[in-house]
Short mmCIF file of C-alpha atoms in Angstrom, two decimals:
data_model
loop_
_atom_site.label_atom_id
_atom_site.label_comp_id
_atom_site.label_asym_id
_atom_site.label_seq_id
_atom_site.Cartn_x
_atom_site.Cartn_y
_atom_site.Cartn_z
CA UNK A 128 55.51 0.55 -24.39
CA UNK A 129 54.56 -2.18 -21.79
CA UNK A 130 50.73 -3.68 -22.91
CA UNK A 131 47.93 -4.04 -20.59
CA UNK A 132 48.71 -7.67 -19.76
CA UNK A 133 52.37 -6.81 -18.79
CA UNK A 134 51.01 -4.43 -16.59
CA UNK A 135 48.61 -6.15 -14.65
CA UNK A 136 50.99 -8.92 -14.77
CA UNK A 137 53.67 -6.70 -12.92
CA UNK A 138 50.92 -5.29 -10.69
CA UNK A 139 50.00 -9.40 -9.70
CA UNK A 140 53.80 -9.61 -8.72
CA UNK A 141 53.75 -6.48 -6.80
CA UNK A 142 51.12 -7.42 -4.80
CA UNK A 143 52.77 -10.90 -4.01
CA UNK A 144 55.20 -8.87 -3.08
CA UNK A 145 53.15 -6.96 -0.82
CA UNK A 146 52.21 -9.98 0.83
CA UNK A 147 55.50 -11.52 1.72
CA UNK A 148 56.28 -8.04 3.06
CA UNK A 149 53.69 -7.80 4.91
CA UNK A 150 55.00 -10.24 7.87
CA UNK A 151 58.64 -9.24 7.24
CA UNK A 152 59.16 -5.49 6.78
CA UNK A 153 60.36 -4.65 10.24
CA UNK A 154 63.53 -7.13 9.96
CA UNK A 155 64.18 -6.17 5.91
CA UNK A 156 64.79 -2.60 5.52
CA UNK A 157 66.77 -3.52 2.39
CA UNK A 158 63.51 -5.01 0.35
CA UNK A 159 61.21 -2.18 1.65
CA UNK A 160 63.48 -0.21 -0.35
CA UNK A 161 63.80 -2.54 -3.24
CA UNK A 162 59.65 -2.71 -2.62
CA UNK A 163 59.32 1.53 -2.54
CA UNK A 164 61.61 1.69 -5.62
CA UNK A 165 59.41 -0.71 -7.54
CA UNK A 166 56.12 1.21 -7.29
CA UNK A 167 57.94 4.50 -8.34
CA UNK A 168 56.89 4.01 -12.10
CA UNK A 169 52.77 3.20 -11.48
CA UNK A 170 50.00 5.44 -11.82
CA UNK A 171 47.56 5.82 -9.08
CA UNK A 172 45.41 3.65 -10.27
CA UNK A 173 48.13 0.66 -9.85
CA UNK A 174 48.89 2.08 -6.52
CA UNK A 175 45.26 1.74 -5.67
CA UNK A 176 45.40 -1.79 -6.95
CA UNK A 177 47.88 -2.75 -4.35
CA UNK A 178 46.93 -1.07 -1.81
CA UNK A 179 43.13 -0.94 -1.79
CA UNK A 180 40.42 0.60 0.30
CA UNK A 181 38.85 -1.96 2.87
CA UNK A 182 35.63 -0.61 0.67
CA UNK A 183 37.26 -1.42 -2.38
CA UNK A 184 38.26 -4.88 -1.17
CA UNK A 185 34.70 -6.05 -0.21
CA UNK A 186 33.14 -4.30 -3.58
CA UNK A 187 35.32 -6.32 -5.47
CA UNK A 188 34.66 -9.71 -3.52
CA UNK A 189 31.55 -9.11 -3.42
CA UNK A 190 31.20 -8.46 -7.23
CA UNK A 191 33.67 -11.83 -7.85
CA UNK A 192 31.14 -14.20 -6.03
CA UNK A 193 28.32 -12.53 -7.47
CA UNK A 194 29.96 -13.44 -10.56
CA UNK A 195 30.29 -17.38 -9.45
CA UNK A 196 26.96 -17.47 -8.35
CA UNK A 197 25.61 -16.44 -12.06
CA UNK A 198 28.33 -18.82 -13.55
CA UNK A 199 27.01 -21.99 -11.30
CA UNK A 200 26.42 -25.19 -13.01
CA UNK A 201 24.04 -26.51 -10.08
CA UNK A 202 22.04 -25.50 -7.46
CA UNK A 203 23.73 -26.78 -4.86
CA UNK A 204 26.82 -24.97 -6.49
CA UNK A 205 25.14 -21.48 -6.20
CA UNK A 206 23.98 -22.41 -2.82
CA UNK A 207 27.45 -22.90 -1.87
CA UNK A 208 28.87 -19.85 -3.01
CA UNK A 209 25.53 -17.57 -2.23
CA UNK A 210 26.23 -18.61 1.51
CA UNK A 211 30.16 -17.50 1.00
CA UNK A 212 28.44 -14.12 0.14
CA UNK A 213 26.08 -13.85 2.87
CA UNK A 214 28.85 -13.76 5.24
CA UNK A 215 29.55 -10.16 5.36
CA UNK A 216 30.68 -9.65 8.94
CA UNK A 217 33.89 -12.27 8.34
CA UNK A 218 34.73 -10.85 5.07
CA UNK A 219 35.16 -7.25 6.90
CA UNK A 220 36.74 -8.34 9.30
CA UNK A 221 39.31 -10.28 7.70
CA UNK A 222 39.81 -7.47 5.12
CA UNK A 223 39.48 -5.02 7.76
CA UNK A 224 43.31 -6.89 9.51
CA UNK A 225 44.71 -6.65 5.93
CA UNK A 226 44.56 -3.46 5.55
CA UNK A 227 45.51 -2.58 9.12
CA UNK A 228 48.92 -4.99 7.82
CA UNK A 229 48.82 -2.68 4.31
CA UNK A 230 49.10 0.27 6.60
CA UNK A 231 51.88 -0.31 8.71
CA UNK A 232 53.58 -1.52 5.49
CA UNK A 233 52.63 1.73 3.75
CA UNK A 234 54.30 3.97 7.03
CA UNK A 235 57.39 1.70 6.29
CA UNK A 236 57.27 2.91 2.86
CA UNK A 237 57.28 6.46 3.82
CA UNK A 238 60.55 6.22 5.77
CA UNK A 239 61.78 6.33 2.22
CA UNK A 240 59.82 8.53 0.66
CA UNK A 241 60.96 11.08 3.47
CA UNK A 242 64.06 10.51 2.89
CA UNK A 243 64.08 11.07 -0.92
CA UNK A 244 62.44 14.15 -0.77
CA UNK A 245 64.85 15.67 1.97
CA UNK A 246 67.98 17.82 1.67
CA UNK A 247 71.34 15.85 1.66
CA UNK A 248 72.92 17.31 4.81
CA UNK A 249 69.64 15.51 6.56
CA UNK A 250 70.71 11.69 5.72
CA UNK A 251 72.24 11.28 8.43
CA UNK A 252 69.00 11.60 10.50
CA UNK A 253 67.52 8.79 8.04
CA UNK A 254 70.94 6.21 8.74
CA UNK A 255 70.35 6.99 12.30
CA UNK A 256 67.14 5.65 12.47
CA UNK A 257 67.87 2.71 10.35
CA UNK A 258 71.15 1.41 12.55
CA UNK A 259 68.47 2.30 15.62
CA UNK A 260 65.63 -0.40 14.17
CA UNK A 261 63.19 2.40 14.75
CA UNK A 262 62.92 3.47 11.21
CA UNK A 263 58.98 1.92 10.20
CA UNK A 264 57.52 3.35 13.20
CA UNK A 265 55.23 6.22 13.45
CA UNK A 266 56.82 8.12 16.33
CA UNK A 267 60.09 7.82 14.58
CA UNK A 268 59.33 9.29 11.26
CA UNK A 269 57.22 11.84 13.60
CA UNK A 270 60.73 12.68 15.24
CA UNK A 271 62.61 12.92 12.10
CA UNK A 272 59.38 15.23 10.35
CA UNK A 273 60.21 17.74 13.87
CA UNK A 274 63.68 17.62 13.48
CA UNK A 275 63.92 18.66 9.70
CA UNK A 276 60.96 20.92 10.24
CA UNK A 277 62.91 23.13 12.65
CA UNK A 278 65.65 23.43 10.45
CA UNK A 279 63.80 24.66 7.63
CA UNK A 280 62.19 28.27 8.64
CA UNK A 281 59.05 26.37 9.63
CA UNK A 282 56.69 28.72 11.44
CA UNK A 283 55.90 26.87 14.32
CA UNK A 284 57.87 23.77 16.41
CA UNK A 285 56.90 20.41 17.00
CA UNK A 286 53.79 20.38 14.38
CA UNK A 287 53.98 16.40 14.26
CA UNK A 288 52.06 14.92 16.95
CA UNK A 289 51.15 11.70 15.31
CA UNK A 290 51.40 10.41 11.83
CA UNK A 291 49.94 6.67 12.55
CA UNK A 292 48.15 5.73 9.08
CA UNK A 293 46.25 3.62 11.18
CA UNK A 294 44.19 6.39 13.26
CA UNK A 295 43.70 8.23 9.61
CA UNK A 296 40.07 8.57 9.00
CA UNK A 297 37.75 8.00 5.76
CA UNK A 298 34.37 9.97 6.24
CA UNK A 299 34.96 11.93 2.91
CA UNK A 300 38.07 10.50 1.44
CA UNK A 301 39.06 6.44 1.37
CA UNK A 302 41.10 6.12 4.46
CA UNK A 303 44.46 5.72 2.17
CA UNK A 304 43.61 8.04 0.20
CA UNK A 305 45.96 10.80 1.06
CA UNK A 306 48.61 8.57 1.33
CA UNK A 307 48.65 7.01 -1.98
CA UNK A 308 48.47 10.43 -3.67
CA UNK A 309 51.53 11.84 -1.24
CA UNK A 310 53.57 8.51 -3.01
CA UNK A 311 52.18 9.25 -6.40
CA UNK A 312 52.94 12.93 -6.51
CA UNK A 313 56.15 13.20 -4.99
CA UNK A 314 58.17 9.99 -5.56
CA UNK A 315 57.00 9.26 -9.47
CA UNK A 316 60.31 9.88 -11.22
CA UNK A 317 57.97 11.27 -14.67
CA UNK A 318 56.51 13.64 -12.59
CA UNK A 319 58.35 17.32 -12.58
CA UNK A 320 58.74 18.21 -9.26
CA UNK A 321 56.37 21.34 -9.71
CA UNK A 322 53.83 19.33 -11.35
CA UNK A 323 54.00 16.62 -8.31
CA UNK A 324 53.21 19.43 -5.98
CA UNK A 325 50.14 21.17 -8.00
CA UNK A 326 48.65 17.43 -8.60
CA UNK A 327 49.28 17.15 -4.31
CA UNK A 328 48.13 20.78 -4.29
CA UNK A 329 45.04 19.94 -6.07
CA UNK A 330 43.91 17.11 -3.36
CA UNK A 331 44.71 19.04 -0.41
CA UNK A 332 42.58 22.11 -1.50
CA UNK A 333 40.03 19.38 -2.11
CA UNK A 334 40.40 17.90 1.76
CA UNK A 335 40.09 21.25 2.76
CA UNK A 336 36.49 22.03 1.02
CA UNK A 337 35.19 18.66 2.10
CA UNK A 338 36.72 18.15 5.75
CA UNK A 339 37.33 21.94 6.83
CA UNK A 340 35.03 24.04 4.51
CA UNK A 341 34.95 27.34 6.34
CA UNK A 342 31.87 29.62 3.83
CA UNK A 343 28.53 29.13 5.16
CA UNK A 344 25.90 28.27 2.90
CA UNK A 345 24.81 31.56 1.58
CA UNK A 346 22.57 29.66 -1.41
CA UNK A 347 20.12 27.51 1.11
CA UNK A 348 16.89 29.90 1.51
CA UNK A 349 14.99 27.33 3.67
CA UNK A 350 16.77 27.41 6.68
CA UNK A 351 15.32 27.26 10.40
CA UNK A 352 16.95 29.50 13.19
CA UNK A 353 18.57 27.27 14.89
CA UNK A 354 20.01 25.55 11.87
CA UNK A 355 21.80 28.80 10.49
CA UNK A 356 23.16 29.67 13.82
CA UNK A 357 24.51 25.70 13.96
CA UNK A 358 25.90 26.34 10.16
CA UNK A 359 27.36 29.92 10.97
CA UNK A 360 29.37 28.41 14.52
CA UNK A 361 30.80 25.50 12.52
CA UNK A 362 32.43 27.63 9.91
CA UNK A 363 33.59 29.72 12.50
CA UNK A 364 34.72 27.07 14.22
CA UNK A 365 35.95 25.30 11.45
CA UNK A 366 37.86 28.85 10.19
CA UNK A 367 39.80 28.93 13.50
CA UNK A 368 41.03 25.54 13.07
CA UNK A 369 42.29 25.97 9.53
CA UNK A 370 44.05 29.10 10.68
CA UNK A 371 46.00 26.89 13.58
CA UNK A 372 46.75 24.44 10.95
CA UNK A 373 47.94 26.44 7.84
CA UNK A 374 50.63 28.08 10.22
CA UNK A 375 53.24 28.49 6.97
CA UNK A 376 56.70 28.80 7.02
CA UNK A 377 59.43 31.06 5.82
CA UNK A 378 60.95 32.23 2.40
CA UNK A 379 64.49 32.80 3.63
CA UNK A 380 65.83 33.23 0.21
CA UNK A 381 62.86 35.80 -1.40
CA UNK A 382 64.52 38.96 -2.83
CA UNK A 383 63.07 41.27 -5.09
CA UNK A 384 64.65 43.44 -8.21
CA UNK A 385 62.16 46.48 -9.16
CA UNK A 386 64.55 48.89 -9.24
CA UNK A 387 65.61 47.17 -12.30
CA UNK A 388 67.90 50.50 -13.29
CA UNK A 389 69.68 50.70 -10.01
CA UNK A 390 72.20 48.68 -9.53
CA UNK A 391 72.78 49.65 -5.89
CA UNK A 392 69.32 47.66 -5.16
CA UNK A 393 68.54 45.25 -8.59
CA UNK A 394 69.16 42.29 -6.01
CA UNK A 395 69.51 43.58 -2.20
CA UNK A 396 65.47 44.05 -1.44
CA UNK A 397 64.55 41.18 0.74
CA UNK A 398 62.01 41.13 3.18
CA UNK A 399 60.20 38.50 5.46
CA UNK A 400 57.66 35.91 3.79
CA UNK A 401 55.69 33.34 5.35
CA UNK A 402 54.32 30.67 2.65
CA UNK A 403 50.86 29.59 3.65
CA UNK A 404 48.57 27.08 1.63
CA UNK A 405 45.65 29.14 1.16
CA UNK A 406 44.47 32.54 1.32
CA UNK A 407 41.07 31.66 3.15
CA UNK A 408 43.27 30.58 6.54
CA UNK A 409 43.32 34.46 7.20
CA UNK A 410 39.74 34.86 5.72
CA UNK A 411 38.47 38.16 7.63
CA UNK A 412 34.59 39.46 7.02
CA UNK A 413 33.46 42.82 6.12
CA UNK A 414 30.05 41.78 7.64
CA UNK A 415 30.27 39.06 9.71
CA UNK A 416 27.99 35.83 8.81
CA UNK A 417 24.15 36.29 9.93
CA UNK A 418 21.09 34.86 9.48
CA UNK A 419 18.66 37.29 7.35
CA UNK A 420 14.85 35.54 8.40
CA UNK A 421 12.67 37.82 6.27
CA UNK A 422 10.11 36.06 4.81
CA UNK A 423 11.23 37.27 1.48
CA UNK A 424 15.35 36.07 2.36
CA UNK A 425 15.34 33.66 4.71
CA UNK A 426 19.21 32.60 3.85
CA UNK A 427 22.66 33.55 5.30
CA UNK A 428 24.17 36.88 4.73
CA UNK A 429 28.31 37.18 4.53
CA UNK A 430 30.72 39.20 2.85
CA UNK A 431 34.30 38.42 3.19
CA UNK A 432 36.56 41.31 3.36
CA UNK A 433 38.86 41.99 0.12
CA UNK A 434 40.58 44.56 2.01
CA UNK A 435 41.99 42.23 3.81
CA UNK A 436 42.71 39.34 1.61
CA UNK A 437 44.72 42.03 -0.51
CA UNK A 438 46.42 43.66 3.03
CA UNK A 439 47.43 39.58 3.62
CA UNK A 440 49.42 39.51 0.51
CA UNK A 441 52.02 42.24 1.48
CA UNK A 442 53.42 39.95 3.99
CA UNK A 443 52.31 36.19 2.79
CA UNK A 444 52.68 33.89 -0.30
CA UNK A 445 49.95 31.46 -0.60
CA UNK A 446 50.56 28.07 -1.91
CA UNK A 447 46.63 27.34 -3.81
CA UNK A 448 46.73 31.05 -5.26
CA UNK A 449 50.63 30.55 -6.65
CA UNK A 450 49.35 27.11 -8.49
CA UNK A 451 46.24 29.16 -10.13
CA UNK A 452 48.99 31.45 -11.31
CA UNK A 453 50.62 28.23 -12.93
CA UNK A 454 47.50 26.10 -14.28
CA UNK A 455 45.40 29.51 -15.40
CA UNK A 456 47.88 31.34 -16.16
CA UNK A 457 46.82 34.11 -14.39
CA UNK A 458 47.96 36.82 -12.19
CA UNK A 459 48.50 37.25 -8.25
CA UNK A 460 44.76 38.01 -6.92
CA UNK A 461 45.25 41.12 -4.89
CA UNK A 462 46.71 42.42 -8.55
CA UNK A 463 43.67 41.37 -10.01
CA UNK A 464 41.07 42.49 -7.93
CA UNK A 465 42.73 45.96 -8.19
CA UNK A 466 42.96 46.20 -11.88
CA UNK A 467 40.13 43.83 -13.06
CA UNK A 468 38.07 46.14 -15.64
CA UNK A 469 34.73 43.72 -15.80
CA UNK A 470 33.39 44.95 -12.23
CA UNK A 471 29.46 45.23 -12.21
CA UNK A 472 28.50 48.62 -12.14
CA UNK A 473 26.69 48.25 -8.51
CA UNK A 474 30.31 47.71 -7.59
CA UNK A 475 32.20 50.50 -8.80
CA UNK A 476 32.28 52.55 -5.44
CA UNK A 477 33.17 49.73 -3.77
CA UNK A 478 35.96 49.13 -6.28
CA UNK A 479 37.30 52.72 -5.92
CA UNK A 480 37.45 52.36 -2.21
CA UNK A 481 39.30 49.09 -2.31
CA UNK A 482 41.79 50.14 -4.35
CA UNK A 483 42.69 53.53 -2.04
CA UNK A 484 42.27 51.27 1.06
CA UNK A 485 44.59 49.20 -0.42
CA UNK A 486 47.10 51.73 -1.25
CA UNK A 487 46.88 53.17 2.35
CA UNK A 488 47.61 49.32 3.70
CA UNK A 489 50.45 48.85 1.62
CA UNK A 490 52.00 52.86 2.58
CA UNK A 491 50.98 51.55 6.21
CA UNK A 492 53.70 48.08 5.36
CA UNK A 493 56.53 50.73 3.28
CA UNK A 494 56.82 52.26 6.62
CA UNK A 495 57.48 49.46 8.76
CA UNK A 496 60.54 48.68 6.28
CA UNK A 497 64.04 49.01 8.30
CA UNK A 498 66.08 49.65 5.08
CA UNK A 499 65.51 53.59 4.63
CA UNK A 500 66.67 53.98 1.22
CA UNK A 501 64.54 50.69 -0.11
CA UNK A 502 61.75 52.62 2.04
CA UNK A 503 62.20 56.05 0.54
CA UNK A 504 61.76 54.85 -2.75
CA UNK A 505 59.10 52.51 -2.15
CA UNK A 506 57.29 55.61 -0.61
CA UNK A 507 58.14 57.61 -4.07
CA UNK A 508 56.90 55.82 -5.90
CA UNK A 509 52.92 55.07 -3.89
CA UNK A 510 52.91 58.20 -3.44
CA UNK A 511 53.24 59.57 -7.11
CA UNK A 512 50.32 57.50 -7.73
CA UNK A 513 48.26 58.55 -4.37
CA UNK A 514 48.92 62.07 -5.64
CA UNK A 515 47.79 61.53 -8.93
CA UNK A 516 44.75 59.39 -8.00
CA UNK A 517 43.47 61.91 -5.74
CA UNK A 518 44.12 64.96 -8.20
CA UNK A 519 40.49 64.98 -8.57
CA UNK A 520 39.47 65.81 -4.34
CA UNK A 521 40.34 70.16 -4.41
CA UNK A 522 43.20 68.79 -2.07
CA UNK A 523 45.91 70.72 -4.50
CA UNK A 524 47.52 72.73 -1.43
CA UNK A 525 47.86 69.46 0.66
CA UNK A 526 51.06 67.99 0.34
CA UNK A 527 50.70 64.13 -0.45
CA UNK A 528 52.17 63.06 2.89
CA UNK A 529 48.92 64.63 4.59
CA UNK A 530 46.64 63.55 2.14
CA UNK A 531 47.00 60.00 3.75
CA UNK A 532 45.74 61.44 6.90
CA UNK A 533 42.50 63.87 5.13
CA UNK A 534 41.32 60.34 3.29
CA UNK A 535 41.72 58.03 6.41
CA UNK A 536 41.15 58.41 9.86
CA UNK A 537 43.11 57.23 12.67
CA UNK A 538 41.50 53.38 11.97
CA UNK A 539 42.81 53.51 8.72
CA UNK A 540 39.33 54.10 7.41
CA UNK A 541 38.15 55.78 4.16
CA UNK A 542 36.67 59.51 5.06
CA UNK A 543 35.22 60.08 1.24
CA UNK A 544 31.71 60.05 0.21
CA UNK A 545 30.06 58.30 -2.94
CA UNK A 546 30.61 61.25 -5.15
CA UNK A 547 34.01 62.01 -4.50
CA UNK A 548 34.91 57.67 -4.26
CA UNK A 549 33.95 58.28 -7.75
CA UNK A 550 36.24 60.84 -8.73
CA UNK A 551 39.77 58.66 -8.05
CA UNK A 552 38.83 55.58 -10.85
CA UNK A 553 41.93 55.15 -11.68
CA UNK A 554 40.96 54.36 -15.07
CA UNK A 555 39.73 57.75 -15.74
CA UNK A 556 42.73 59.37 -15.04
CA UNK A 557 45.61 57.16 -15.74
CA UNK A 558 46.84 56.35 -19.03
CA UNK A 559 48.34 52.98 -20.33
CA UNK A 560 51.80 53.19 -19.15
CA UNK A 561 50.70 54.38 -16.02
CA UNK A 562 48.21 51.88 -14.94
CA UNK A 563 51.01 49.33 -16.28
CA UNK A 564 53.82 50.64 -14.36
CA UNK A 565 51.33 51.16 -11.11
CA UNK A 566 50.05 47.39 -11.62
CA UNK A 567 53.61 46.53 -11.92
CA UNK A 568 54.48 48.38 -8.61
CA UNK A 569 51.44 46.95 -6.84
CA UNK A 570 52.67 43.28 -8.12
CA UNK A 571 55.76 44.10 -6.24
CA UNK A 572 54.42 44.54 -3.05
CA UNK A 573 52.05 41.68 -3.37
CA UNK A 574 55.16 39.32 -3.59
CA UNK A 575 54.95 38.27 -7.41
CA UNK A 576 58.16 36.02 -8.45
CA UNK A 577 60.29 37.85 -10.32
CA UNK A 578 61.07 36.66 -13.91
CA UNK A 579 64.08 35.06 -13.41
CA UNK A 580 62.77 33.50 -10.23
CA UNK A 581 60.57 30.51 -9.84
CA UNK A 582 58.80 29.85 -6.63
CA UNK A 583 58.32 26.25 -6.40
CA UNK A 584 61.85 25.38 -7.25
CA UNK A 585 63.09 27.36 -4.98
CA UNK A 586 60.89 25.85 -1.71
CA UNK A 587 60.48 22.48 -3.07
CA UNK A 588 61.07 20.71 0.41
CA UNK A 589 59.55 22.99 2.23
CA UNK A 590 56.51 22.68 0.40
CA UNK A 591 56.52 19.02 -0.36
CA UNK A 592 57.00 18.65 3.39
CA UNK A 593 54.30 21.23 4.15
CA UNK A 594 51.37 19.89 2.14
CA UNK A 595 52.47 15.83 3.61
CA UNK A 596 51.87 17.74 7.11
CA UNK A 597 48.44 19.50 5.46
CA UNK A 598 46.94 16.47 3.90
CA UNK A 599 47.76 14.43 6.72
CA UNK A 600 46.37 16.87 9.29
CA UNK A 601 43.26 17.37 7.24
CA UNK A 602 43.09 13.07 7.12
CA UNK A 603 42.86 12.96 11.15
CA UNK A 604 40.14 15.56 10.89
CA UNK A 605 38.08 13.37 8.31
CA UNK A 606 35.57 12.23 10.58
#
């Protein structure tokens, strides 16, 4: 186990390192690697060590002379070095060009990181650029992003427009920040793959509250007009541009096995599945954000719509919710919020309702499905439980097909009053196994992993590419 002074002393080496480089790494492709393959065993702290913060530079030089000043033997000593202090402007500036240097060496660095976290058949791209001398540049690795995004069932072309670490910005985050954690989390050889993505997981979700939060303020009570319609446009605004950004991309290989006693389907049910990082980039309201001015409220009024979070989970997987699944060890959230038993009592009619709204959503997906037989039985099986559910409505001479049409009109909106919404808790008329094998059947269609399957594993470029073009995007944004 190396000791503290090994470590620093390896970190004072590294940095020399860093320094040579600095001049050099445009003409020595062959120690940037040596360079990239040396850091792969530090914890961010180290990395931060190298490669500080302009802030963090000045803190620390700041704090040294401080430091000489108190140690001084004479007064013209401390003079001296008080006047060293004083000159603030000089010290930025100078730190302010080493850094600018530590970031072009940095997008050097991430050639390689690219290329280690890329499939084999895309080397070639990666050899290319390093016979072409273009290989440290920005617009390069912006190329090569493009060109392995587009093969890789990425929702959208061209998302790269410019990955300069020099225009990244710092308001909320150092301006390296989300570079040094992209290194950390997916190059560190002790760090699982999985657990590399929920640590880069973790940051971007972070970057996203900060930089892009998209909830108004619903807590502040002392809010002017004009300051909650300001507050209410920039989370709209701000909502739009998450939703441009969090485009997704595809699941090529998902397949499904519920039909776990028929052979004929165990492992043929695939469908389409675009991967998103979270759910709130298709956050829809059930009453749109407004300012409530009452004397006695005074504060923002908003209620996003669980309908359709839970209707966005037939047909997407979202990156955040998947890692909660992981580090709480919890279940998918449209499952939950249909099964949860510890609802307040004021919300027990809205409950009912969202779980029959979401049963009608998810009949409304089952019928879209091409495969007739995978449909049929998909259809079976919903509507057992729609029967059942609704035993309770005097609808007992209405065959469950037209049920869906005496509960919802042609909106797809629920046509039952309080007392009857109370009448279909599934709780009160299901028993064990059923609400087990129904949960189990809703999980389904809410794209839960199979067993045997492991989501993360199976997209690991994808999503380690994904979140680099998140955190990235998020870093321009940080103004």
């Amino acid at each position: 186990m190396e000791t503290k002074s090994s470590i620093d002393n390896n970190i004072e080496i590294l940095i020399e390192k860093k320094n040579t480089l600095r001049n050099s790494f445009k003409e020595n492709p062959e120690e940037v690697l040596d360079f990239y393959n040396s850091l792969k065993t530090l914890d961010l702290i180290s990395l931060k060590k190298i490669f500080p913060s302009p802030g963090a530079v000045i803190e620390q030089e700041i704090f040294d002379t401080t430091s000489e000043i108190i140690s001084a033997d004479s007064i013209e000593e401390c003079a001296k070095v008080s006047a060293a202090l004083f000159r603030r402007k000089n010290t930025e500036k100078s730190n302010s060009e080493l850094f600018e240097k530590d970031l072009l060496l940095l997008q050097a660095l991430f050639f390689y990181l690219l290329r280690d976290i890329s499939n084999e058949d895309d080397i070639e791209l990666f050899n290319l650029a390093l016979q072409k001398g273009s290989w440290y540049t920005a617009k390069k690795q912006v190329d090569l992003l493009n060109t392995i995004f587009s093969k890789l069932n990425f929702s959208t072309t061209n998302p790269f427009t410019d990955i300069d670490f020099r225009k990244l910005n710092g308001k909320h985050f150092e301006q390296n920040e989300s570079i040094l954690r992209l290194f950390y989390n997916f190059m560190h050889p002790l760090l699982y793959s999985k657990e590399g993505i929920v640590n880069e997981l973790n940051f971007v979700r972070e970057q996203q509250k900060s930089i892009l939060p998209v909830f108004p303020n619903l807590q502040k009570t002392n809010y002017k007009n004009a300051e909650a319609t300001r507050e209410i446009r920039q989370k709209e605004e701000n909502l739009k541009l998450l939703n441009q950004l969090d485009f997704g991309f595809y699941d090529s290989s998902y397949s499904q096995s519920f039909f776990s006693f028929d052979e004929q389907y165990k492992k043929s049910f695939s469908r389409p599945l675009i991967c998103r990082c979270f759910k709130e980039s298709l956050l829809e309201w059930d009453v749109n954000p407004f300012f409530d001015d009452r004397y006695w409220i005074r504060k923002i009024v908003a209620r996003k719509s669980d309908r359709a979070e839970n209707k966005s989970a037939l047909e997407n997987k979202f990156l955040y919710s998947e890692r909660n699944i992981i580090t709480h060890t919890s279940e998918n959230f449209a499952v939950y919020k249909l099964f949860v038993k510890e609802y307040k009592k004021k919300e027990i009619k809205y409950w009912e309702g969202l779980v029959l709204e979401s049963m009608y959503d998810t009949y409304q997906y089952i019928l879209k499905i091409k495969e007739i037989n995978v449909q049929q039985k998909l259809k079976t099986i919903l509507n057992h439980y729609f029967e059942k559910i609704t035993q309770k409505l005097d609808l007992h001479f209405v065959p469950v097909e037209q049920r869906w049409n005496e509960l919802f009109d042609n909106n797809g909106e629920l046509n039952l009053d309080d007392d009857d919404l109370i009448k279909t808790n599934i709780y009160n008329i299901l028993n064990d196994d059923e609400i087990t094998h129904f949960k189990r059947f809703m999980g389904f269609m809410y794209c839960s992993e199979n067993d045997e399957s492991d989501f993360f594993e199976r997209n690991r470029c994808h999503i380690q590419l994904y979140l680099i073009y998140m955190s990235l995007s998020l870093s321009m944004m940080d103004k």
